[in-house]
């Protein structure tokens, strides 16, 4: 499950990595009412992420790393939304992996400096979707795809190490 | 229950406002291990706040409002900690009130520009503590005291309005 938290819109994307190719399971956006107080909006994010986990039973989660926001005014708000989404994930017992934005773009587009449109386009192609998902959902799916690549590489390395161990 | 969320230390303070005078129930600090990944630290905050609510059954929560942080590097981290603490509070069904730092200092010290030492000192006096609580716990208790004042004023205004209604 990839998550792209935001104070107004939190994107999510769930993919199945068991087959030879990543398969799209579900994706979309969690919207919070901008006229409601922060605690209520955080509750909406927490509950929605918890409900998605209960529905689709993802086993691992991936989010984009954020160190510093371009807009300092909204950094607190973004952090709060991330805190709510991450809490729902860790309270459900899922391990969370964080990836730099560059690493996610590199994994999905093959270019760490790709723009949002390219990410949307490649997510559509890689998951064989009939149309490109909205940007927040696409970013969440991209984080999930990036996690899939990393996981596969790790498994191959693990298998190679085990093989080397047996040969020794 | 007052909470002063932070990425390293989250202060908490629980006071009883039922009597004629605010009474200290519990206060302290939730520490997170700075060498652990963010999701794990958020889980620590969420679980500790949830456990405090389960133990002491507070009925309302108060936090200091934060719009923008003096240090943009840590704004995301602070936001995440706030998100975790606030989620634990709202998921337990407690209403949360946010107060500006100035309003909290005004309520506790009588001066909106008071410094941390003055807040610690006045919290010690107002709650009849044998020593001043550590700064994060003192800030949390101060938020709770500020909430108590506001609540009392609101109740008095409500009573006055009801009385005026009966007289009409």
XYZ file of C-alpha atoms in Angstrom:
336
model
C 0.000 0.000 0.000
C 1.407 3.338 -1.035
C 0.260 6.500 0.708
C 0.739 10.127 -0.293
C -0.449 12.091 2.760
C -1.657 15.669 2.503
C -3.680 17.968 4.746
C -6.437 18.341 2.127
C -6.043 15.199 0.023
C -4.336 11.946 0.958
C -3.737 9.643 -1.993
C -3.613 5.876 -1.584
C -2.807 3.011 -3.896
C -2.867 -0.706 -3.244
C -1.101 -3.087 -5.600
C -0.601 -6.841 -5.615
C 3.061 -7.820 -6.037
C 2.628 -11.585 -5.818
C 2.422 -12.291 -9.562
C 5.097 -11.714 -12.220
C 3.801 -8.191 -12.685
C 2.383 -5.551 -10.294
C -1.417 -5.600 -10.373
C -3.647 -2.642 -9.419
C -6.045 -3.494 -6.573
C -7.438 -0.137 -5.475
C -6.499 3.527 -5.474
C -8.079 6.859 -4.762
C -8.078 9.956 -2.603
C -9.151 10.633 0.965
C -10.533 14.171 1.058
C -10.828 16.173 4.247
C -13.210 19.112 4.635
C -11.029 22.242 4.646
C -13.557 24.117 6.810
C -13.325 21.591 9.686
C -10.881 21.828 12.621
C -7.555 19.974 12.328
C -8.327 17.204 14.873
C -11.444 16.204 12.935
C -9.530 16.133 9.640
C -6.801 13.976 11.193
C -9.479 11.586 12.444
C -10.870 11.339 8.887
C -7.417 10.384 7.543
C -6.712 7.914 10.360
C -10.093 6.205 10.033
C -9.999 6.059 6.226
C -6.499 4.516 6.158
C -7.506 2.041 8.893
C -10.654 1.096 6.916
C -8.621 0.566 3.711
C -6.227 -1.730 5.570
C -9.164 -3.679 7.015
C -10.736 -4.010 3.558
C -7.708 -4.880 1.420
C -5.308 -6.408 3.967
C -2.088 -4.939 2.562
C 1.010 -6.391 4.241
C 3.486 -3.535 3.755
C 3.286 0.217 3.322
C 5.391 2.774 1.452
C 5.430 6.576 1.681
C 7.485 9.325 0.136
C 10.097 10.775 2.458
C 9.607 14.452 3.299
C 12.396 16.309 5.055
C 11.463 19.883 4.470
C 8.512 21.382 2.695
C 8.802 24.077 0.045
C 6.082 25.995 1.901
C 6.951 26.443 5.596
C 3.385 27.612 6.346
C 1.937 24.257 5.411
C 4.763 22.055 6.753
C 3.036 21.613 10.134
C -0.257 20.709 8.439
C 1.437 18.263 6.092
C 3.318 16.730 9.027
C 0.075 16.293 10.959
C -1.573 14.519 8.028
C 1.505 12.276 7.665
C 1.376 11.559 11.394
C -2.286 10.513 11.178
C -1.755 8.288 8.115
C 1.427 6.700 9.487
C -0.221 6.046 12.866
C -3.092 4.186 11.183
C -0.536 2.078 9.302
C 1.748 1.235 12.227
C -1.176 0.645 14.609
C -2.404 -1.971 12.088
C 1.011 -3.628 12.388
C 2.261 -2.896 8.856
C 5.952 -2.165 8.339
C 6.483 1.213 6.645
C 9.265 1.981 4.176
C 10.093 5.574 3.277
C 11.525 6.467 -0.140
C 13.020 9.704 -1.401
C 10.943 11.402 -4.127
C 13.886 10.902 -6.516
C 14.002 7.168 -5.857
C 10.267 6.823 -6.521
C 10.492 8.738 -9.826
C 13.571 6.742 -10.804
C 11.753 3.449 -10.135
C 8.599 4.420 -12.007
C 9.790 6.678 -14.835
C 13.495 5.813 -14.958
C 14.335 9.444 -14.269
C 14.668 10.892 -10.769
C 13.710 14.354 -12.007
C 10.490 13.301 -13.787
C 7.428 15.543 -13.437
C 3.968 14.647 -12.097
C 2.501 14.047 -15.566
C 5.225 11.532 -16.428
C 4.621 9.714 -13.126
C 0.864 9.558 -13.828
C 1.513 8.303 -17.354
C 3.968 5.574 -16.291
C 1.748 4.423 -13.410
C -1.072 4.012 -15.954
C 1.199 1.968 -18.266
C 2.849 -0.165 -15.571
C -0.461 -1.113 -13.947
C -2.328 -1.407 -17.267
C -5.007 1.111 -16.265
C -7.562 2.458 -18.744
C -6.765 6.030 -17.706
C -4.164 7.871 -15.636
C -5.103 8.081 -11.933
C -5.437 11.525 -10.290
C -2.098 12.938 -9.164
C -2.326 12.055 -5.443
C -3.455 8.486 -6.181
C -0.728 8.198 -8.858
C 1.937 9.350 -6.372
C 0.707 6.771 -3.844
C 0.748 4.001 -6.468
C 4.240 5.147 -7.540
C 5.475 4.762 -3.932
C 3.981 1.254 -3.870
C 5.637 0.357 -7.210
C 8.988 1.705 -5.962
C 8.605 -0.444 -2.846
C 7.867 -3.462 -5.070
C 11.115 -2.948 -7.016
C 13.168 -2.555 -3.856
C 11.534 -5.622 -2.314
C 12.229 -7.733 -5.429
C 15.874 -6.631 -5.525
C 16.191 -7.459 -1.835
C 14.638 -10.904 -2.374
C 16.971 -11.620 -5.326
C 19.980 -10.535 -3.273
C 18.746 -12.718 -0.426
C 18.331 -15.698 -2.758
C 21.776 -15.109 -4.287
C 23.337 -14.867 -0.823
C 21.607 -18.109 0.230
C 22.837 -19.811 -2.959
C 26.376 -18.548 -2.358
C 26.101 -19.847 1.177
C 25.104 -23.322 -0.028
C 27.929 -23.360 -2.582
C 30.538 -22.458 -0.009
C -5.696 16.703 29.570
C -3.115 19.064 28.175
C -0.631 17.835 25.580
C 2.538 19.469 24.297
C 3.562 17.319 21.330
C 7.148 17.170 20.117
C 9.100 14.792 17.891
C 11.529 13.929 20.722
C 9.505 14.695 23.847
C 5.741 14.987 24.193
C 4.646 16.550 27.475
C 1.320 15.665 29.064
C -0.568 16.963 32.056
C -3.881 15.830 33.499
C -5.755 18.042 35.941
C -9.081 17.704 37.714
C -11.287 20.776 37.229
C -14.318 19.531 39.168
C -13.466 21.126 42.527
C -13.146 24.819 43.372
C -9.509 24.691 42.349
C -7.582 22.831 39.635
C -5.982 19.699 41.061
C -2.925 17.953 39.574
C -3.657 14.320 38.657
C -0.675 13.270 36.555
C 1.978 14.786 34.327
C 5.172 13.786 32.614
C 6.961 13.276 29.325
C 6.693 10.685 26.583
C 10.175 10.210 25.177
C 10.831 8.730 21.745
C 14.143 7.159 20.787
C 15.813 9.585 18.380
C 17.667 6.749 16.624
C 14.441 4.960 15.632
C 12.525 5.505 12.352
C 9.675 8.051 12.354
C 6.779 5.538 12.091
C 7.977 3.754 15.223
C 8.288 7.034 17.141
C 4.775 8.079 16.079
C 3.482 4.721 17.299
C 5.142 5.340 20.686
C 3.376 8.710 20.994
C 0.005 7.356 19.839
C 0.141 4.357 22.187
C 1.343 6.372 25.189
C -1.397 9.013 24.788
C -4.023 6.270 24.303
C -2.763 4.492 27.439
C -2.898 7.719 29.489
C -6.506 8.285 28.381
C -7.381 4.708 29.297
C -5.754 5.116 32.717
C -6.997 8.555 33.753
C -10.213 8.950 31.716
C -9.828 12.649 30.896
C -12.958 14.065 29.224
C -11.450 16.950 27.248
C -8.077 17.762 25.717
C -6.169 20.989 25.089
C -3.106 21.664 22.934
C -1.133 24.703 21.973
C -1.872 25.982 18.491
C 1.079 25.866 16.098
C 0.777 27.633 12.762
C 4.355 27.875 11.711
C 7.494 26.676 13.356
C 10.562 28.826 13.902
C 12.653 25.999 12.456
C 11.343 24.871 9.029
C 13.547 21.751 9.159
C 11.686 20.385 12.130
C 8.180 21.598 11.203
C 7.335 18.322 9.424
C 8.601 16.276 12.393
C 6.679 18.409 14.883
C 3.561 18.152 12.702
C 3.882 14.364 12.602
C 4.154 14.170 16.390
C 1.122 16.449 16.735
C -0.776 14.270 14.247
C -0.012 11.134 16.267
C -0.974 12.705 19.618
C -4.141 14.323 18.232
C -5.207 11.077 16.542
C -4.929 9.183 19.830
C -7.083 11.863 21.476
C -9.805 12.074 18.816
C -9.919 8.298 18.331
C -10.668 8.057 22.070
C -13.599 10.416 21.471
C -12.229 13.425 23.393
C -13.012 16.914 22.106
C -9.808 18.905 21.479
C -9.436 22.643 22.014
C -6.481 24.515 20.560
C -5.105 27.636 22.234
C -2.596 30.189 20.997
C 0.678 30.205 22.972
C -0.104 33.785 24.055
C -3.523 32.794 25.428
C -1.971 29.941 27.450
C 0.718 32.209 28.945
C -1.891 34.885 29.656
C -4.109 32.375 31.476
C -1.291 30.891 33.561
C 1.119 33.792 34.156
C -1.136 36.764 33.391
C 1.283 37.838 30.679
C 1.078 36.597 27.075
C 4.808 37.126 26.586
C 5.940 35.154 29.653
C 8.969 32.871 29.318
C 9.211 29.123 29.966
C 10.578 29.574 33.504
C 7.654 31.786 34.507
C 5.208 29.221 33.098
C 6.920 26.420 35.067
C 6.871 28.519 38.223
C 3.184 29.489 37.944
C 2.120 25.919 37.086
C 3.894 24.795 40.284
C 2.077 27.465 42.330
C -1.374 27.029 40.774
C -1.356 23.245 41.174
C 0.382 23.331 44.565
C 3.252 21.084 43.419
C 6.340 20.492 45.547
C 8.605 21.330 42.612
C 8.285 22.823 39.128
C 7.534 20.177 36.475
C 9.934 19.739 33.528
C 9.297 22.243 30.742
C 7.298 19.958 28.387
C 5.077 18.688 31.211
C 4.653 22.280 32.481
C 3.583 23.446 28.998
C 1.047 20.610 28.809
C -0.311 21.440 32.270
C -0.459 25.118 31.268
C -2.605 24.228 28.224
C -4.922 22.245 30.517
C -5.145 25.155 32.994
C -5.900 27.572 30.143
C -8.653 25.228 28.965
C -10.037 25.133 32.515
C -10.270 28.944 32.618
C -11.963 29.126 29.218
C -14.369 26.352 30.191
C -15.277 28.095 33.454
C -15.885 31.403 31.664
C -18.033 29.591 29.097
C -20.029 27.877 31.858
C -20.576 31.190 33.672
C -21.664 32.873 30.454
C -23.989 29.926 29.795
C -25.464 30.183 33.305
C -25.878 33.954 32.942
C -27.585 33.510 29.571
C -29.912 30.857 31.039
C -30.738 33.181 33.941
C -31.392 36.082 31.563
C -33.608 33.732 29.532
C -35.647 32.809 32.627
C -36.026 36.473 33.581
C -37.291 37.478 30.165
